[in-house]
Amino acid sequence: MEHASLVQELSRIVGARFVRTERAELATFASDGLPTLRRTPALVVLPGSAQEVSSVLATLSRLGVPFVARGAGTGLSGGALAESPAVLVTLTRLSRILAVDAANRRAVVEPGVVNASLSRAVAPFGLMYAPDPSSQTACTIGGNVAENAGGPHCLKYGVTSNHVLALEVALPSGAMVRLGAPGGEPWGPDFVGLFVGSEGMFGIATEITVRLVPLPAQVRTMLADYTSLRLAGEAVTAIIAAGIVPAALEMMDHNAIEMVESSAYAAGYPADAAAVLLVELDGGAAAVDADAAATKALLDRSGARTVRVARNAAEREKLWQGRKKAFGAMGRISADLVVQDAVVPRTALPDVLERIAAIGERYRLRVTNVFHAGDGNLHPNLSFDASDPDQVERVHAASDEIIRTCVAAGGTITGEHGVGLDKLAYMPLVFGPDELGLMAAVRRVFDPDELANPGKVVPTAQCREWRPWSGA
Amino acid sequence: MSQATAGSIAASAPSDLRGLAAEVRAAGGRGTPVEVRGSGAWWTDAPQGVTLLSAAGLDTISDFNPADLVVTAGAGTRLDRLAACLTAKGAWLPLDPPGPPSRTVGGVLASGAGGPLAAHYGPARDHVLGLVVVAGDGTVVRLGGRVVKNVAGFDLAKLVIGGFGALGVIAEVHLRLRARPGADRTEMWTGSRAWAVRTSAAALAAGATPAALEILSPDLAAELGWGGGDGWVLAARAVGAGAGVAEELELIAKAAGSHSVLTAEGDDSWTVWRRVVGRWPVVLRIGAEPGSWADATALAERHVGRLLGASVTAPRGTVRVGAERCSPEVIGQLRTEAAGRNWPVTLERADAATRAAAGIYGALSPSVARLTRELKATLDPAGILAAPLLA
């Protein structure tokens, strides 16, 4: 198929101005939130409706052209990168909230709806959409579904997978299929559960029914600071073991505190602390009072130097500011930043953090930890300058060691950012050839020609071919 | 290989993963289909020509770290034994499916079932971090992991949970736990069906998020001795700090507009609920919505006739109804009409003949049916795992 006639066919579906082919335009789609990889798509197509998505996919399928779906491009694993001849299908035009059903606590949205705008839209009904990835003011619900996105408040409320009830999906053939029901029960096997987190390799969600949760009546936020990472890590375990389920339980290490406090986002964290814990409790007023008193007592006993409880919304906002702006503050220090993502059992946090610090020292890299401590979901951030090949090399080597350290501690290679391209090589650390082969085979149920987001998630070289039983 | 019984039927009962995989491979070699059983308490009979494969021998709790709130248990581990082990260390698995406490972890996950606690903690799928599964060709696959957040690779465990053993045999499970709550109280109110509709809607609108908010039909409530009258019963369970529990229940009391008729501490009364609902010979699970549970219950009554009872997990809109018997034709008609309202109807329990004739799932759209068949062919290429997902 000639490039020109592909452009013509797609233009007929979506209109010429929604097919982008200029080199300069394609360059703006050549990267996502992961700074170390760039890929240039053959072209970018921006459908404006589910019907157009279906027609675009049907056309690409007929021509055997691979495609990659993309929302806001905030992903941190290179999952939304497309390399020619692959076409990038950008879904930002599908940005309508189709329905809010307050009585049934749910909403129906198009994939391009921005995460934070959904919570804003349902707040007047006393409801919120719980998963809140750090990029929530930019990232889309469609992208969240593809990645099974998390966020600080997933400790209490669960990740994206716990909040998606039903999906309308354009399969890679262009055929439309509805998975799940608005009440959350499956029609057959749990295809919704399978689709969430499939990183765009099973099709494109064109309509998403999500569960909403009541806005908490009361929110209480407190900050504890420590002279050692180990004490902070142990406090995390103590809180969870006491039966307290904080809405969020975040940790920042010394490097993160220092960066924030020396930036315009200074939140008043003790600059000499080895670590701070940010604990948020929410729920009914009496429940929050009781949990807050218990948490404060635990923190005091855990060796915290000080425990500050926000007395009002302004103080709460300020305590969160340091956590939320940490990435912006890091951006000031160095040209580039790799945000790593791995999970370890909660009790392994103190040991693993010490090992990560040692890895950073060995590779002469500044490692900053800002992460979801309650889930054991680490985000070691590596600051570097991408124009220096030696630094890039050291970042790769350090990332590799960090991930291996987490897996060795009983953890996994990604908690919320996805595998994409970035973690492809690490998949054999957690899965054998049979599991990888089965993943590839299940994917072919949805996408027999393997056109959707080719080359991601499953490292094909390490797969056992999953074939029908031979009787041997 | 020892012979054991599941219910009254002879079954091969391997004692470890290797033995389980060998049994599945051997069945493939013989070309004789197998159905998996746990305690044998849920599906109590065997279809003609099918060999039962018991996972009850895989009952080791191999790894339990109370501080991490994660446990690894063999599929054959009984729920009551697991609960006792967890309680001793202050941990809790908030999963309360219908059936006797002798039901096994693997059996419960295979049926995908939750109970009243699914209102807050979700059904079986939401407790699972990872699974060790034997596929239909005897291959052992390890899905998911042992940490509470994990997006490495496709979430294939979701397919096996609720797959009734037709998409792989569960051998071992890694479960996410909670700390045992300090206070655990249930209060019950009673009134008409219309009152129950209003009250559940008002409680949800007021932002209630109890651990359980279950609506029971009058016959079920009477059998349980909850309420004592002939009205519908709304039972709310709250767990956590004492003050928070009282606050949550007050919110619901306000919606109910009356004094509670019964208060219970701990989960004993819910164990009774599980036993009674677990005795229903036919159990259908209707995926309605919080606002349409009464319609769904009425629809089931219209098709099935006299129900043994109905129990509704109000915040999800999941309706579970029981009957003495129900023909495949009736199930088909109910499913067709329910599908018109976008409510799936899963046949959780029935005798083997009804399961085979009605299929566990029904009224699927042609595209979902096709995906289901192709998925089945991928996970069980020779069709050895016999549970009849589709009629």
PDB file of C-alpha atoms in Angstrom, chain B residues 2-226:
ATOM      1  CA  SER B   2      -4.879 -41.938  45.815  1.00  0.00           C
ATOM      2  CA  GLN B   3      -8.587 -42.131  45.270  1.00  0.00           C
ATOM      3  CA  ALA B   4     -10.775 -39.837  47.328  1.00  0.00           C
ATOM      4  CA  THR B   5     -14.317 -38.670  47.310  1.00  0.00           C
ATOM      5  CA  ALA B   6     -15.713 -35.267  46.525  1.00  0.00           C
ATOM      6  CA  GLY B   7     -19.313 -35.281  47.597  1.00  0.00           C
ATOM      7  CA  SER B   8     -20.300 -38.841  46.860  1.00  0.00           C
ATOM      8  CA  ILE B   9     -18.351 -39.209  43.654  1.00  0.00           C
ATOM      9  CA  ALA B  10     -14.986 -40.882  43.257  1.00  0.00           C
ATOM     10  CA  ALA B  11     -12.352 -38.512  42.067  1.00  0.00           C
ATOM     11  CA  SER B  12      -8.641 -38.541  41.587  1.00  0.00           C
ATOM     12  CA  ALA B  13      -7.132 -36.372  44.270  1.00  0.00           C
ATOM     13  CA  PRO B  14      -3.517 -35.388  43.724  1.00  0.00           C
ATOM     14  CA  SER B  15      -1.714 -33.891  46.681  1.00  0.00           C
ATOM     15  CA  ASP B  16       0.553 -31.440  44.910  1.00  0.00           C
ATOM     16  CA  LEU B  17       0.947 -29.273  41.832  1.00  0.00           C
ATOM     17  CA  ARG B  18       2.968 -31.837  39.940  1.00  0.00           C
ATOM     18  CA  GLY B  19       0.318 -34.482  40.557  1.00  0.00           C
ATOM     19  CA  LEU B  20      -2.456 -32.116  39.512  1.00  0.00           C
ATOM     20  CA  ALA B  21      -0.699 -31.263  36.249  1.00  0.00           C
ATOM     21  CA  ALA B  22      -0.047 -34.960  35.622  1.00  0.00           C
ATOM     22  CA  GLU B  23      -3.747 -35.744  36.103  1.00  0.00           C
ATOM     23  CA  VAL B  24      -4.736 -33.072  33.585  1.00  0.00           C
ATOM     24  CA  ARG B  25      -2.160 -34.348  31.089  1.00  0.00           C
ATOM     25  CA  ALA B  26      -3.310 -37.923  31.621  1.00  0.00           C
ATOM     26  CA  ALA B  27      -6.917 -36.924  31.031  1.00  0.00           C
ATOM     27  CA  GLY B  28      -5.810 -35.310  27.780  1.00  0.00           C
ATOM     28  CA  GLY B  29      -3.991 -38.485  26.817  1.00  0.00           C
ATOM     29  CA  ARG B  30      -7.085 -40.584  27.500  1.00  0.00           C
ATOM     30  CA  GLY B  31      -9.341 -38.035  25.866  1.00  0.00           C
ATOM     31  CA  THR B  32     -11.642 -38.099  28.913  1.00  0.00           C
ATOM     32  CA  PRO B  33     -12.868 -34.711  30.102  1.00  0.00           C
ATOM     33  CA  VAL B  34     -12.480 -33.665  33.742  1.00  0.00           C
ATOM     34  CA  GLU B  35     -14.284 -31.301  36.046  1.00  0.00           C
ATOM     35  CA  VAL B  36     -12.475 -29.824  39.026  1.00  0.00           C
ATOM     36  CA  ARG B  37     -13.850 -29.993  42.546  1.00  0.00           C
ATOM     37  CA  GLY B  38     -12.769 -28.425  45.803  1.00  0.00           C
ATOM     38  CA  SER B  39     -14.772 -29.530  48.840  1.00  0.00           C
ATOM     39  CA  GLY B  40     -17.516 -30.913  46.610  1.00  0.00           C
ATOM     40  CA  ALA B  41     -20.059 -28.820  48.505  1.00  0.00           C
ATOM     41  CA  TRP B  42     -21.030 -26.434  45.711  1.00  0.00           C
ATOM     42  CA  TRP B  43     -21.461 -28.559  42.618  1.00  0.00           C
ATOM     43  CA  THR B  44     -22.374 -31.833  44.268  1.00  0.00           C
ATOM     44  CA  ASP B  45     -22.847 -34.115  41.285  1.00  0.00           C
ATOM     45  CA  ALA B  46     -20.877 -35.112  38.220  1.00  0.00           C
ATOM     46  CA  PRO B  47     -22.002 -35.089  34.609  1.00  0.00           C
ATOM     47  CA  GLN B  48     -22.062 -38.334  32.638  1.00  0.00           C
ATOM     48  CA  GLY B  49     -18.728 -39.295  31.180  1.00  0.00           C
ATOM     49  CA  VAL B  50     -16.770 -36.767  33.140  1.00  0.00           C
ATOM     50  CA  THR B  51     -14.049 -37.643  35.621  1.00  0.00           C
ATOM     51  CA  LEU B  52     -13.841 -35.512  38.718  1.00  0.00           C
ATOM     52  CA  LEU B  53     -10.475 -34.077  39.618  1.00  0.00           C
ATOM     53  CA  SER B  54     -10.273 -33.014  43.233  1.00  0.00           C
ATOM     54  CA  ALA B  55      -7.993 -30.153  44.223  1.00  0.00           C
ATOM     55  CA  ALA B  56      -8.799 -30.747  47.895  1.00  0.00           C
ATOM     56  CA  GLY B  57      -5.408 -32.362  48.457  1.00  0.00           C
ATOM     57  CA  LEU B  58      -3.589 -29.138  47.628  1.00  0.00           C
ATOM     58  CA  ASP B  59      -4.348 -27.627  50.998  1.00  0.00           C
ATOM     59  CA  THR B  60      -1.053 -26.214  52.204  1.00  0.00           C
ATOM     60  CA  ILE B  61      -0.839 -22.656  53.482  1.00  0.00           C
ATOM     61  CA  SER B  62       2.710 -22.242  52.318  1.00  0.00           C
ATOM     62  CA  ASP B  63       3.564 -18.635  52.865  1.00  0.00           C
ATOM     63  CA  PHE B  64       1.867 -16.182  55.179  1.00  0.00           C
ATOM     64  CA  ASN B  65       3.488 -12.918  56.117  1.00  0.00           C
ATOM     65  CA  PRO B  66       1.114 -11.071  58.441  1.00  0.00           C
ATOM     66  CA  ALA B  67       3.065  -7.817  58.219  1.00  0.00           C
ATOM     67  CA  ASP B  68       2.710  -7.747  54.432  1.00  0.00           C
ATOM     68  CA  LEU B  69      -0.895  -8.956  54.617  1.00  0.00           C
ATOM     69  CA  VAL B  70      -0.319 -11.505  51.869  1.00  0.00           C
ATOM     70  CA  VAL B  71      -0.940 -15.248  52.026  1.00  0.00           C
ATOM     71  CA  THR B  72      -0.237 -18.111  49.636  1.00  0.00           C
ATOM     72  CA  ALA B  73      -2.498 -21.127  49.904  1.00  0.00           C
ATOM     73  CA  GLY B  74      -3.175 -24.268  47.934  1.00  0.00           C
ATOM     74  CA  ALA B  75      -6.464 -24.267  46.010  1.00  0.00           C
ATOM     75  CA  GLY B  76      -7.837 -27.007  48.251  1.00  0.00           C
ATOM     76  CA  THR B  77      -7.433 -24.985  51.437  1.00  0.00           C
ATOM     77  CA  ARG B  78     -10.763 -24.728  53.229  1.00  0.00           C
ATOM     78  CA  LEU B  79     -11.976 -21.180  53.871  1.00  0.00           C
ATOM     79  CA  ASP B  80     -12.576 -21.885  57.562  1.00  0.00           C
ATOM     80  CA  ARG B  81      -9.086 -23.272  58.024  1.00  0.00           C
ATOM     81  CA  LEU B  82      -7.599 -20.311  56.202  1.00  0.00           C
ATOM     82  CA  ALA B  83      -9.672 -17.894  58.285  1.00  0.00           C
ATOM     83  CA  ALA B  84      -8.491 -19.513  61.524  1.00  0.00           C
ATOM     84  CA  CYS B  85      -4.876 -19.239  60.436  1.00  0.00           C
ATOM     85  CA  LEU B  86      -5.320 -15.567  59.460  1.00  0.00           C
ATOM     86  CA  THR B  87      -7.279 -14.592  62.560  1.00  0.00           C
ATOM     87  CA  ALA B  88      -4.518 -15.931  64.791  1.00  0.00           C
ATOM     88  CA  LYS B  89      -2.220 -13.307  63.323  1.00  0.00           C
ATOM     89  CA  GLY B  90      -4.687 -10.426  63.089  1.00  0.00           C
ATOM     90  CA  ALA B  91      -5.338 -10.761  59.354  1.00  0.00           C
ATOM     91  CA  TRP B  92      -8.617 -11.026  57.490  1.00  0.00           C
ATOM     92  CA  LEU B  93      -9.836 -12.140  54.075  1.00  0.00           C
ATOM     93  CA  PRO B  94     -13.086 -10.225  53.504  1.00  0.00           C
ATOM     94  CA  LEU B  95     -14.541 -12.792  51.117  1.00  0.00           C
ATOM     95  CA  ASP B  96     -17.849 -14.379  52.186  1.00  0.00           C
ATOM     96  CA  PRO B  97     -19.340 -16.417  49.336  1.00  0.00           C
ATOM     97  CA  PRO B  98     -22.470 -18.500  49.843  1.00  0.00           C
ATOM     98  CA  GLY B  99     -21.872 -22.059  50.933  1.00  0.00           C
ATOM     99  CA  PRO B 100     -20.502 -23.805  53.986  1.00  0.00           C
ATOM    100  CA  PRO B 101     -17.187 -22.617  55.440  1.00  0.00           C
ATOM    101  CA  SER B 102     -15.717 -25.910  54.234  1.00  0.00           C
ATOM    102  CA  ARG B 103     -15.666 -24.516  50.689  1.00  0.00           C
ATOM    103  CA  THR B 104     -12.164 -24.254  49.300  1.00  0.00           C
ATOM    104  CA  VAL B 105     -10.310 -21.167  48.180  1.00  0.00           C
ATOM    105  CA  GLY B 106      -9.882 -22.591  44.687  1.00  0.00           C
ATOM    106  CA  GLY B 107     -13.555 -23.488  44.365  1.00  0.00           C
ATOM    107  CA  VAL B 108     -14.650 -20.039  45.431  1.00  0.00           C
ATOM    108  CA  LEU B 109     -12.276 -18.286  43.037  1.00  0.00           C
ATOM    109  CA  ALA B 110     -13.308 -20.606  40.202  1.00  0.00           C
ATOM    110  CA  SER B 111     -16.925 -19.584  40.707  1.00  0.00           C
ATOM    111  CA  GLY B 112     -15.885 -15.928  40.854  1.00  0.00           C
ATOM    112  CA  ALA B 113     -18.296 -15.462  43.687  1.00  0.00           C
ATOM    113  CA  GLY B 114     -18.374 -12.839  46.324  1.00  0.00           C
ATOM    114  CA  GLY B 115     -20.874 -12.406  49.099  1.00  0.00           C
ATOM    115  CA  PRO B 116     -22.276  -9.442  51.002  1.00  0.00           C
ATOM    116  CA  LEU B 117     -18.757  -8.099  51.679  1.00  0.00           C
ATOM    117  CA  ALA B 118     -18.321  -7.607  47.921  1.00  0.00           C
ATOM    118  CA  ALA B 119     -20.223  -4.369  48.520  1.00  0.00           C
ATOM    119  CA  HIS B 120     -17.027  -2.828  49.790  1.00  0.00           C
ATOM    120  CA  TYR B 121     -14.212  -5.280  49.117  1.00  0.00           C
ATOM    121  CA  GLY B 122     -15.249  -6.528  45.697  1.00  0.00           C
ATOM    122  CA  PRO B 123     -15.894 -10.100  44.535  1.00  0.00           C
ATOM    123  CA  ALA B 124     -13.266 -12.866  44.448  1.00  0.00           C
ATOM    124  CA  ARG B 125     -11.205 -11.233  41.684  1.00  0.00           C
ATOM    125  CA  ASP B 126     -10.403  -8.223  43.843  1.00  0.00           C
ATOM    126  CA  HIS B 127      -8.614 -10.311  46.489  1.00  0.00           C
ATOM    127  CA  VAL B 128      -6.293 -12.165  44.151  1.00  0.00           C
ATOM    128  CA  LEU B 129      -2.704 -11.056  43.580  1.00  0.00           C
ATOM    129  CA  GLY B 130      -1.645 -14.111  41.640  1.00  0.00           C
ATOM    130  CA  LEU B 131      -2.498 -17.687  40.704  1.00  0.00           C
ATOM    131  CA  VAL B 132      -0.693 -20.864  39.820  1.00  0.00           C
ATOM    132  CA  VAL B 133      -2.819 -22.544  37.176  1.00  0.00           C
ATOM    133  CA  VAL B 134      -2.713 -25.773  35.203  1.00  0.00           C
ATOM    134  CA  ALA B 135      -3.877 -25.113  31.653  1.00  0.00           C
ATOM    135  CA  GLY B 136      -5.867 -27.665  29.687  1.00  0.00           C
ATOM    136  CA  ASP B 137      -2.717 -29.113  28.114  1.00  0.00           C
ATOM    137  CA  GLY B 138      -1.141 -29.682  31.531  1.00  0.00           C
ATOM    138  CA  THR B 139       1.202 -26.698  31.341  1.00  0.00           C
ATOM    139  CA  VAL B 140       1.719 -24.950  34.676  1.00  0.00           C
ATOM    140  CA  VAL B 141       1.556 -21.158  34.431  1.00  0.00           C
ATOM    141  CA  ARG B 142       2.203 -18.610  37.166  1.00  0.00           C
ATOM    142  CA  LEU B 143      -0.015 -15.576  36.707  1.00  0.00           C
ATOM    143  CA  GLY B 144       0.264 -12.247  38.518  1.00  0.00           C
ATOM    144  CA  GLY B 145       2.522 -12.077  41.559  1.00  0.00           C
ATOM    145  CA  ARG B 146       2.629 -11.611  45.325  1.00  0.00           C
ATOM    146  CA  VAL B 147       2.576  -7.830  45.633  1.00  0.00           C
ATOM    147  CA  VAL B 148      -0.471  -5.593  45.989  1.00  0.00           C
ATOM    148  CA  LYS B 149       0.170  -3.559  42.864  1.00  0.00           C
ATOM    149  CA  ASN B 150       1.308  -5.198  39.675  1.00  0.00           C
ATOM    150  CA  VAL B 151       0.827  -4.343  36.007  1.00  0.00           C
ATOM    151  CA  ALA B 152       3.523  -6.595  34.552  1.00  0.00           C
ATOM    152  CA  GLY B 153       2.009  -8.360  31.542  1.00  0.00           C
ATOM    153  CA  PHE B 154      -1.605  -9.148  30.761  1.00  0.00           C
ATOM    154  CA  ASP B 155      -3.848  -9.934  33.720  1.00  0.00           C
ATOM    155  CA  LEU B 156      -4.636 -13.519  32.722  1.00  0.00           C
ATOM    156  CA  ALA B 157      -5.592 -14.463  36.283  1.00  0.00           C
ATOM    157  CA  LYS B 158      -8.834 -12.524  35.769  1.00  0.00           C
ATOM    158  CA  LEU B 159      -9.897 -15.085  33.144  1.00  0.00           C
ATOM    159  CA  VAL B 160      -9.367 -18.084  35.395  1.00  0.00           C
ATOM    160  CA  ILE B 161     -11.218 -16.462  38.308  1.00  0.00           C
ATOM    161  CA  GLY B 162     -14.884 -16.989  37.506  1.00  0.00           C
ATOM    162  CA  GLY B 163     -13.930 -19.475  34.772  1.00  0.00           C
ATOM    163  CA  PHE B 164     -15.416 -22.418  36.755  1.00  0.00           C
ATOM    164  CA  GLY B 165     -12.349 -24.505  36.024  1.00  0.00           C
ATOM    165  CA  ALA B 166     -13.014 -24.504  32.280  1.00  0.00           C
ATOM    166  CA  LEU B 167     -10.188 -22.071  31.517  1.00  0.00           C
ATOM    167  CA  GLY B 168      -7.553 -23.622  33.738  1.00  0.00           C
ATOM    168  CA  VAL B 169      -7.301 -25.484  37.029  1.00  0.00           C
ATOM    169  CA  ILE B 170      -6.373 -23.288  39.972  1.00  0.00           C
ATOM    170  CA  ALA B 171      -3.598 -24.934  41.981  1.00  0.00           C
ATOM    171  CA  GLU B 172      -2.379 -22.173  44.258  1.00  0.00           C
ATOM    172  CA  VAL B 173      -3.457 -18.627  45.067  1.00  0.00           C
ATOM    173  CA  HIS B 174      -1.751 -15.509  46.385  1.00  0.00           C
ATOM    174  CA  LEU B 175      -4.279 -13.406  48.266  1.00  0.00           C
ATOM    175  CA  ARG B 176      -4.332  -9.844  49.476  1.00  0.00           C
ATOM    176  CA  LEU B 177      -5.481  -9.566  53.105  1.00  0.00           C
ATOM    177  CA  ARG B 178      -6.705  -6.801  55.416  1.00  0.00           C
ATOM    178  CA  ALA B 179      -5.959  -6.252  59.045  1.00  0.00           C
ATOM    179  CA  ARG B 180      -8.695  -7.657  61.239  1.00  0.00           C
ATOM    180  CA  PRO B 181     -11.012  -4.773  62.146  1.00  0.00           C
ATOM    181  CA  GLY B 182     -11.338  -3.670  65.760  1.00  0.00           C
ATOM    182  CA  ALA B 183     -15.119  -3.382  65.624  1.00  0.00           C
ATOM    183  CA  ASP B 184     -17.483  -5.370  63.407  1.00  0.00           C
ATOM    184  CA  ARG B 185     -21.188  -4.693  63.829  1.00  0.00           C
ATOM    185  CA  THR B 186     -24.284  -5.534  61.821  1.00  0.00           C
ATOM    186  CA  GLU B 187     -27.660  -3.865  62.194  1.00  0.00           C
ATOM    187  CA  MET B 188     -30.899  -4.859  60.509  1.00  0.00           C
ATOM    188  CA  TRP B 189     -34.019  -2.947  59.609  1.00  0.00           C
ATOM    189  CA  THR B 190     -37.221  -4.246  58.136  1.00  0.00           C
ATOM    190  CA  GLY B 191     -40.004  -2.920  55.924  1.00  0.00           C
ATOM    191  CA  SER B 192     -41.788  -3.335  52.596  1.00  0.00           C
ATOM    192  CA  ARG B 193     -40.047  -3.861  49.274  1.00  0.00           C
ATOM    193  CA  ALA B 194     -40.769  -0.239  48.360  1.00  0.00           C
ATOM    194  CA  TRP B 195     -39.238   0.832  51.666  1.00  0.00           C
ATOM    195  CA  ALA B 196     -36.134  -1.244  50.915  1.00  0.00           C
ATOM    196  CA  VAL B 197     -35.816   0.384  47.491  1.00  0.00           C
ATOM    197  CA  ARG B 198     -36.073   3.870  49.005  1.00  0.00           C
ATOM    198  CA  THR B 199     -33.759   3.095  51.907  1.00  0.00           C
ATOM    199  CA  SER B 200     -30.950   1.556  49.897  1.00  0.00           C
ATOM    200  CA  ALA B 201     -31.084   4.454  47.422  1.00  0.00           C
ATOM    201  CA  ALA B 202     -31.123   7.028  50.229  1.00  0.00           C
ATOM    202  CA  ALA B 203     -28.225   5.352  52.044  1.00  0.00           C
ATOM    203  CA  LEU B 204     -26.111   5.369  48.889  1.00  0.00           C
ATOM    204  CA  ALA B 205     -27.086   8.951  48.083  1.00  0.00           C
ATOM    205  CA  ALA B 206     -25.998   9.951  51.586  1.00  0.00           C
ATOM    206  CA  GLY B 207     -22.532   8.604  50.800  1.00  0.00           C
ATOM    207  CA  ALA B 208     -22.727   5.411  52.835  1.00  0.00           C
ATOM    208  CA  THR B 209     -19.855   2.980  52.235  1.00  0.00           C
ATOM    209  CA  PRO B 210     -20.490   0.134  54.680  1.00  0.00           C
ATOM    210  CA  ALA B 211     -18.583  -3.156  54.474  1.00  0.00           C
ATOM    211  CA  ALA B 212     -21.882  -4.792  53.492  1.00  0.00           C
ATOM    212  CA  LEU B 213     -25.354  -3.511  52.684  1.00  0.00           C
ATOM    213  CA  GLU B 214     -27.447  -6.551  51.854  1.00  0.00           C
ATOM    214  CA  ILE B 215     -31.169  -6.647  51.148  1.00  0.00           C
ATOM    215  CA  LEU B 216     -32.944  -9.917  51.917  1.00  0.00           C
ATOM    216  CA  SER B 217     -36.302 -11.126  50.713  1.00  0.00           C
ATOM    217  CA  PRO B 218     -38.852 -11.872  53.451  1.00  0.00           C
ATOM    218  CA  ASP B 219     -38.540 -15.658  53.158  1.00  0.00           C
ATOM    219  CA  LEU B 220     -34.755 -15.589  53.410  1.00  0.00           C
ATOM    220  CA  ALA B 221     -34.885 -13.115  56.308  1.00  0.00           C
ATOM    221  CA  ALA B 222     -37.418 -15.315  58.113  1.00  0.00           C
ATOM    222  CA  GLU B 223     -35.307 -18.425  57.622  1.00  0.00           C
ATOM    223  CA  LEU B 224     -32.309 -16.604  59.072  1.00  0.00           C
ATOM    224  CA  GLY B 225     -34.370 -15.275  61.937  1.00  0.00           C
ATOM    225  CA  TRP B 226     -33.398 -11.738  60.969  1.00  0.00           C
TER     226      TRP B 226
END
